[in-house]
mmCIF file of C-alpha atoms and ligand atoms in Angstrom:
data_model
loop_
_atom_site.group_PDB
_atom_site.id
_atom_site.type_symbol
_atom_site.label_atom_id
_atom_site.label_comp_id
_atom_site.label_asym_id
_atom_site.label_seq_id
_atom_site.Cartn_x
_atom_site.Cartn_y
_atom_site.Cartn_z
ATOM 1 C CA MET A 1 45.718 -6.141 -38.249
ATOM 2 C CA ASP A 2 45.503 -8.110 -35.010
ATOM 3 C CA THR A 3 43.889 -7.011 -31.758
ATOM 4 C CA PHE A 4 44.360 -8.674 -28.405
ATOM 5 C CA GLY A 5 41.486 -10.454 -26.664
ATOM 6 C CA ILE A 6 41.222 -11.604 -23.051
ATOM 7 C CA ASP A 7 38.427 -13.706 -21.570
ATOM 8 C CA ILE A 8 38.147 -13.654 -17.791
ATOM 9 C CA GLY A 9 36.272 -16.634 -16.404
ATOM 10 C CA GLY A 10 35.670 -18.226 -13.032
ATOM 11 C CA SER A 11 38.446 -20.799 -13.470
ATOM 12 C CA GLY A 12 40.738 -19.431 -16.166
ATOM 13 C CA ILE A 13 42.004 -16.272 -17.821
ATOM 14 C CA LYS A 14 42.529 -16.917 -21.529
ATOM 15 C CA ALA A 15 44.125 -14.628 -24.049
ATOM 16 C CA ALA A 16 45.433 -14.418 -27.601
ATOM 17 C CA PRO A 17 45.974 -11.954 -30.411
ATOM 18 C CA VAL A 18 43.069 -12.212 -32.859
ATOM 19 C CA ASN A 19 42.995 -11.725 -36.601
ATOM 20 C CA LEU A 20 39.819 -9.721 -37.013
ATOM 21 C CA THR A 21 39.575 -10.352 -40.730
ATOM 22 C CA THR A 22 39.197 -14.095 -40.284
ATOM 23 C CA GLY A 23 38.033 -14.255 -36.643
ATOM 24 C CA GLU A 24 40.820 -16.708 -35.905
ATOM 25 C CA LEU A 25 43.462 -16.587 -33.206
ATOM 26 C CA ALA A 26 46.723 -15.225 -34.612
ATOM 27 C CA SER A 27 48.726 -17.337 -32.095
ATOM 28 C CA PRO A 28 47.750 -20.249 -29.863
ATOM 29 C CA ARG A 29 45.896 -19.006 -26.819
ATOM 30 C CA TYR A 30 47.534 -18.771 -23.403
ATOM 31 C CA ARG A 31 45.626 -19.649 -20.242
ATOM 32 C CA LEU A 32 46.430 -19.035 -16.590
ATOM 33 C CA PRO A 33 44.209 -20.045 -13.684
ATOM 34 C CA THR A 34 42.003 -17.354 -12.166
ATOM 35 C CA PRO A 35 43.423 -16.577 -8.710
ATOM 36 C CA ASP A 36 41.469 -17.786 -5.657
ATOM 37 C CA GLN A 37 38.777 -15.311 -4.623
ATOM 38 C CA ALA A 38 39.596 -13.350 -7.793
ATOM 39 C CA LYS A 39 40.015 -9.916 -6.224
ATOM 40 C CA PRO A 40 40.720 -7.023 -8.622
ATOM 41 C CA LYS A 41 44.439 -6.606 -7.822
ATOM 42 C CA ASP A 42 45.164 -10.354 -8.131
ATOM 43 C CA VAL A 43 43.310 -10.664 -11.421
ATOM 44 C CA ALA A 44 45.113 -7.561 -12.731
ATOM 45 C CA ARG A 45 48.427 -9.273 -12.019
ATOM 46 C CA VAL A 46 47.412 -12.290 -14.101
ATOM 47 C CA VAL A 47 46.206 -10.013 -16.908
ATOM 48 C CA GLU A 48 49.617 -8.352 -16.838
ATOM 49 C CA GLN A 49 51.267 -11.796 -17.196
ATOM 50 C CA VAL A 50 49.150 -12.961 -20.129
ATOM 51 C CA VAL A 51 49.829 -9.719 -21.983
ATOM 52 C CA LYS A 52 53.570 -10.011 -21.246
ATOM 53 C CA HIS A 53 53.549 -13.600 -22.502
ATOM 54 C CA PHE A 54 52.760 -12.299 -26.000
ATOM 55 C CA ASP A 55 54.829 -9.128 -25.519
ATOM 56 C CA TRP A 56 51.676 -7.361 -26.726
ATOM 57 C CA LYS A 57 51.613 -3.627 -27.343
ATOM 58 C CA GLY A 58 48.403 -2.176 -28.695
ATOM 59 C CA SER A 59 44.732 -2.148 -27.916
ATOM 60 C CA ILE A 60 43.226 -4.866 -25.748
ATOM 61 C CA GLY A 61 39.628 -6.050 -25.448
ATOM 62 C CA CYS A 62 38.511 -7.959 -22.392
ATOM 63 C CA GLY A 63 35.371 -9.908 -21.513
ATOM 64 C CA PHE A 64 34.408 -9.881 -17.836
ATOM 65 C CA PRO A 65 31.513 -11.678 -16.067
ATOM 66 C CA ALA A 66 29.576 -8.605 -14.911
ATOM 67 C CA ALA A 67 27.477 -5.782 -16.317
ATOM 68 C CA ILE A 68 29.968 -3.181 -17.521
ATOM 69 C CA ARG A 69 29.310 0.460 -18.368
ATOM 70 C CA ASN A 70 32.115 2.699 -19.597
ATOM 71 C CA GLY A 71 34.674 0.228 -18.276
ATOM 72 C CA VAL A 72 33.164 0.108 -14.793
ATOM 73 C CA ALA A 73 31.736 -3.097 -13.265
ATOM 74 C CA LEU A 74 28.181 -2.611 -12.036
ATOM 75 C CA THR A 75 27.452 -6.107 -10.697
ATOM 76 C CA ALA A 76 29.316 -9.071 -9.187
ATOM 77 C CA ALA A 77 27.141 -12.203 -9.354
ATOM 78 C CA ASN A 78 29.912 -14.806 -9.487
ATOM 79 C CA VAL A 79 32.956 -12.680 -8.652
ATOM 80 C CA ASP A 80 34.204 -10.913 -5.539
ATOM 81 C CA HIS A 81 31.998 -7.994 -4.468
ATOM 82 C CA SER A 82 34.924 -5.588 -4.463
ATOM 83 C CA TRP A 83 34.649 -5.500 -8.289
ATOM 84 C CA ILE A 84 31.514 -3.372 -8.057
ATOM 85 C CA ASN A 85 32.358 0.190 -9.138
ATOM 86 C CA THR A 86 35.901 -0.828 -10.113
ATOM 87 C CA ASN A 87 37.026 0.923 -13.283
ATOM 88 C CA ILE A 88 38.426 -2.173 -14.994
ATOM 89 C CA ASP A 89 39.558 -0.325 -18.124
ATOM 90 C CA GLN A 90 41.745 1.798 -15.897
ATOM 91 C CA LEU A 91 42.964 -1.014 -13.606
ATOM 92 C CA PHE A 92 44.054 -3.262 -16.490
ATOM 93 C CA GLY A 93 45.342 -0.269 -18.464
ATOM 94 C CA GLU A 94 47.710 0.603 -15.623
ATOM 95 C CA VAL A 95 49.258 -2.872 -15.400
ATOM 96 C CA THR A 96 49.500 -3.528 -19.146
ATOM 97 C CA HIS A 97 50.358 0.016 -20.297
ATOM 98 C CA CYS A 98 47.928 -0.531 -23.174
ATOM 99 C CA PRO A 99 44.465 0.897 -23.855
ATOM 100 C CA VAL A 100 41.951 -1.632 -22.470
ATOM 101 C CA HIS A 101 38.263 -1.898 -23.314
ATOM 102 C CA VAL A 102 36.225 -4.195 -21.063
ATOM 103 C CA ILE A 103 32.740 -5.504 -21.861
ATOM 104 C CA ASN A 104 30.440 -8.183 -20.458
ATOM 105 C CA ASP A 105 31.732 -11.699 -21.261
ATOM 106 C CA ALA A 106 28.489 -12.977 -22.818
ATOM 107 C CA ASP A 107 28.227 -9.821 -24.936
ATOM 108 C CA ALA A 108 31.759 -10.565 -26.153
ATOM 109 C CA ALA A 109 30.899 -14.173 -27.030
ATOM 110 C CA GLY A 110 27.746 -12.966 -28.795
ATOM 111 C CA LEU A 111 29.654 -10.403 -30.867
ATOM 112 C CA ALA A 112 32.016 -13.157 -32.024
ATOM 113 C CA GLU A 113 29.179 -15.542 -32.967
ATOM 114 C CA MET A 114 27.376 -12.789 -34.868
ATOM 115 C CA ALA A 115 30.512 -11.820 -36.790
ATOM 116 C CA PHE A 116 32.105 -15.205 -37.437
ATOM 117 C CA GLY A 117 29.842 -17.988 -36.152
ATOM 118 C CA VAL A 118 26.250 -19.156 -36.436
ATOM 119 C CA GLY A 119 24.860 -15.608 -36.227
ATOM 120 C CA LYS A 120 26.814 -14.463 -39.276
ATOM 121 C CA GLY A 121 24.579 -12.689 -41.764
ATOM 122 C CA LYS A 122 21.625 -12.399 -39.335
ATOM 123 C CA GLU A 123 21.096 -8.717 -39.949
ATOM 124 C CA LYS A 124 17.342 -8.730 -39.356
ATOM 125 C CA GLY A 125 15.344 -9.820 -36.350
ATOM 126 C CA VAL A 126 16.132 -10.749 -32.772
ATOM 127 C CA VAL A 127 18.961 -13.102 -31.826
ATOM 128 C CA PHE A 128 19.319 -14.263 -28.241
ATOM 129 C CA MET A 129 22.549 -15.894 -27.124
ATOM 130 C CA VAL A 130 22.930 -17.615 -23.767
ATOM 131 C CA THR A 131 26.280 -18.854 -22.465
ATOM 132 C CA VAL A 132 25.863 -21.775 -20.113
ATOM 133 C CA GLY A 133 28.736 -22.086 -17.655
ATOM 134 C CA THR A 134 29.344 -20.957 -14.073
ATOM 135 C CA GLY A 135 26.520 -18.504 -14.666
ATOM 136 C CA LEU A 136 23.977 -17.900 -17.411
ATOM 137 C CA GLY A 137 25.311 -15.060 -19.531
ATOM 138 C CA THR A 138 23.125 -13.427 -22.171
ATOM 139 C CA ALA A 139 23.590 -11.293 -25.271
ATOM 140 C CA LEU A 140 20.700 -9.810 -27.222
ATOM 141 C CA PHE A 141 20.952 -8.588 -30.812
ATOM 142 C CA VAL A 142 18.315 -6.568 -32.613
ATOM 143 C CA ASP A 143 18.861 -6.302 -36.369
ATOM 144 C CA GLY A 144 22.509 -7.198 -35.771
ATOM 145 C CA HIS A 145 23.028 -4.584 -33.034
ATOM 146 C CA LEU A 146 23.978 -5.606 -29.521
ATOM 147 C CA VAL A 147 21.781 -4.437 -26.643
ATOM 148 C CA PRO A 148 24.525 -4.523 -23.977
ATOM 149 C CA ASN A 149 24.353 -5.898 -20.431
ATOM 150 C CA THR A 150 21.034 -7.707 -20.679
ATOM 151 C CA GLU A 151 21.767 -9.907 -17.610
ATOM 152 C CA LEU A 152 18.818 -12.152 -18.471
ATOM 153 C CA GLY A 153 20.405 -15.077 -16.664
ATOM 154 C CA HIS A 154 18.985 -13.487 -13.525
ATOM 155 C CA ILE A 155 15.287 -13.516 -14.385
ATOM 156 C CA GLU A 156 13.261 -15.185 -11.677
ATOM 157 C CA ILE A 157 11.839 -18.657 -12.293
ATOM 158 C CA ARG A 158 9.814 -20.436 -9.615
ATOM 159 C CA GLY A 159 11.022 -17.827 -7.134
ATOM 160 C CA LYS A 160 14.711 -18.416 -7.888
ATOM 161 C CA ASP A 161 17.412 -16.690 -9.889
ATOM 162 C CA ALA A 162 17.399 -18.589 -13.224
ATOM 163 C CA GLU A 163 21.151 -19.208 -13.205
ATOM 164 C CA ARG A 164 20.870 -20.957 -9.824
ATOM 165 C CA ARG A 165 18.606 -23.534 -11.517
ATOM 166 C CA ALA A 166 19.812 -23.805 -15.100
ATOM 167 C CA SER A 167 23.533 -22.973 -15.360
ATOM 168 C CA ASP A 168 26.131 -25.683 -15.888
ATOM 169 C CA ALA A 169 27.398 -25.025 -12.349
ATOM 170 C CA ALA A 170 23.853 -25.748 -11.063
ATOM 171 C CA ARG A 171 23.780 -29.023 -13.035
ATOM 172 C CA GLN A 172 27.075 -30.094 -11.482
ATOM 173 C CA ARG A 173 26.296 -28.808 -7.996
ATOM 174 C CA LYS A 174 23.011 -30.690 -7.878
ATOM 175 C CA ASN A 175 24.411 -33.721 -9.671
ATOM 176 C CA LEU A 176 21.611 -33.564 -12.246
ATOM 177 C CA THR A 177 21.374 -35.896 -15.233
ATOM 178 C CA TRP A 178 21.392 -34.099 -18.584
ATOM 179 C CA GLU A 179 17.660 -34.905 -18.888
ATOM 180 C CA ALA A 180 16.843 -33.342 -15.505
ATOM 181 C CA TRP A 181 18.942 -30.291 -16.265
ATOM 182 C CA ALA A 182 17.467 -29.974 -19.770
ATOM 183 C CA ASP A 183 13.966 -29.660 -18.279
ATOM 184 C CA LYS A 184 15.076 -26.666 -16.237
ATOM 185 C CA PHE A 185 16.980 -25.147 -19.132
ATOM 186 C CA ASN A 186 13.999 -25.609 -21.441
ATOM 187 C CA GLU A 187 11.778 -23.840 -18.913
ATOM 188 C CA TYR A 188 14.291 -20.993 -18.880
ATOM 189 C CA LEU A 189 14.227 -20.694 -22.678
ATOM 190 C CA GLN A 190 10.425 -20.773 -22.654
ATOM 191 C CA HIS A 191 10.419 -17.787 -20.275
ATOM 192 C CA ILE A 192 12.837 -15.936 -22.536
ATOM 193 C CA GLU A 193 10.655 -16.744 -25.529
ATOM 194 C CA ARG A 194 7.593 -15.304 -23.822
ATOM 195 C CA LEU A 195 9.496 -12.075 -23.179
ATOM 196 C CA PHE A 196 11.387 -11.542 -26.451
ATOM 197 C CA TYR A 197 10.207 -13.969 -29.147
ATOM 198 C CA PRO A 198 13.685 -14.262 -30.661
ATOM 199 C CA ASP A 199 14.082 -15.612 -34.195
ATOM 200 C CA LEU A 200 17.245 -17.451 -33.279
ATOM 201 C CA VAL A 201 18.658 -18.757 -29.985
ATOM 202 C CA ILE A 202 22.372 -19.557 -29.775
ATOM 203 C CA ILE A 203 23.629 -21.765 -26.959
ATOM 204 C CA GLY A 204 27.209 -20.950 -25.988
ATOM 205 C CA GLY A 205 29.613 -21.685 -23.145
ATOM 206 C CA GLY A 206 30.748 -25.131 -22.029
ATOM 207 C CA ALA A 207 27.284 -26.677 -22.541
ATOM 208 C CA SER A 208 27.338 -25.857 -26.259
ATOM 209 C CA LYS A 209 29.681 -28.834 -26.790
ATOM 210 C CA GLU A 210 27.104 -31.152 -25.223
ATOM 211 C CA PHE A 211 24.199 -29.842 -27.297
ATOM 212 C CA SER A 212 23.283 -33.265 -28.724
ATOM 213 C CA ARG A 213 22.632 -34.563 -25.188
ATOM 214 C CA TYR A 214 19.745 -32.168 -24.551
ATOM 215 C CA ALA A 215 18.667 -30.734 -27.922
ATOM 216 C CA SER A 216 15.572 -32.951 -28.095
ATOM 217 C CA ALA A 217 14.326 -31.617 -24.720
ATOM 218 C CA ILE A 218 14.210 -28.028 -25.971
ATOM 219 C CA ASN A 219 10.738 -27.082 -26.986
ATOM 220 C CA ILE A 220 10.406 -23.485 -28.135
ATOM 221 C CA ARG A 221 9.328 -21.919 -31.424
ATOM 222 C CA ALA A 222 12.625 -20.223 -32.188
ATOM 223 C CA GLN A 223 15.397 -22.002 -34.021
ATOM 224 C CA VAL A 224 17.973 -23.178 -31.432
ATOM 225 C CA VAL A 225 21.576 -23.839 -32.426
ATOM 226 C CA PRO A 226 24.857 -24.421 -30.582
ATOM 227 C CA ALA A 227 27.592 -21.799 -30.886
ATOM 228 C CA GLN A 228 30.308 -22.464 -33.418
ATOM 229 C CA LEU A 229 33.353 -20.780 -31.948
ATOM 230 C CA LEU A 230 33.277 -22.770 -28.676
ATOM 231 C CA ASN A 231 36.203 -21.957 -26.418
ATOM 232 C CA ASN A 232 37.484 -18.961 -28.311
ATOM 233 C CA ALA A 233 34.307 -16.895 -28.696
ATOM 234 C CA GLY A 234 35.067 -14.797 -25.599
ATOM 235 C CA ILE A 235 38.582 -13.931 -26.744
ATOM 236 C CA VAL A 236 37.559 -13.159 -30.331
ATOM 237 C CA GLY A 237 34.538 -11.064 -29.272
ATOM 238 C CA ALA A 238 36.569 -9.087 -26.738
ATOM 239 C CA ALA A 239 39.084 -8.210 -29.465
ATOM 240 C CA LEU A 240 36.238 -7.220 -31.790
ATOM 241 C CA ALA A 241 34.745 -4.965 -29.132
ATOM 242 C CA ALA A 242 38.090 -3.213 -28.624
ATOM 243 C CA GLU A 243 38.348 -2.652 -32.353
ATOM 244 C CA LYS A 244 34.790 -1.395 -32.780
ATOM 245 C CA GLY A 245 34.609 0.402 -29.430
ATOM 246 C CA GLU A 246 31.323 -1.440 -28.584
HETATM 247 C C1 LIG B 321 26.748 -12.469 -14.632
HETATM 248 C C2 LIG B 321 26.860 -12.010 -16.069
HETATM 249 C C3 LIG B 321 27.764 -12.935 -16.855
HETATM 250 C C4 LIG B 321 27.344 -14.378 -16.694
HETATM 251 C C5 LIG B 321 28.275 -15.346 -17.398
HETATM 252 C C6 LIG B 321 26.347 -13.928 -14.599
HETATM 253 O O1 LIG B 321 26.306 -14.363 -13.277
HETATM 254 O O2 LIG B 321 25.785 -11.716 -13.941
HETATM 255 O O3 LIG B 321 27.349 -10.702 -16.112
HETATM 256 O O4 LIG B 321 27.719 -12.580 -18.213
HETATM 257 O O5 LIG B 321 27.290 -14.718 -15.320
HETATM 258 O O6 LIG B 321 29.574 -15.261 -16.936
#
């Protein structure tokens, strides 16, 4: 059976029905731009459109770039502040007339990688996934179980929020070469290693496609691998979360 997945990002809202047996999209994904300022009501309207596009009726999972507890956004690092305390399950449920289950976007991508990607079969130990994009999103798995909402992209390094130094947006904003950015990203991973000693580190988000450009600069003990599902991890993981109620 298919479940519907939506991935809400800073520039686009992507969606597709997902076959949860194979982890593949059941139809080609549909993407609409994220509205300017991305206020809750405007985003809800776009969510309504992407669901209508597929004429979907059934449960919906959604990844959103904030800490989420029981469907409610608790933070708003890269989105409008009015999201804080918004019950997103309810807001999107009202416009789509479907049951909606929202989780953190990096948690969604991590769930997908653990089920269908490079984390498949890693049932023992600690896996740390970091999505490198507008922000630094993180997902932590202990013996295959997700510890939700870790928000470890916001640890402080050299007196600054880590994602301000080492996200892909920071690389672009500061016009850094891959080498210069890789130094900062490596320092970030070294901090994470000193806190969690993961067995495996998965690099996701847009920067996972460029892994070969900076892999040699990464110097930590853990095995470091790029994500496998690339663009669709967020959609697939959101659908999985709706199915499993994670
Ligand atoms: C947010 C996280 C999110 C990450 C990636 C961070 O700024 O705090 O909740 O997972 O960006 O989108």
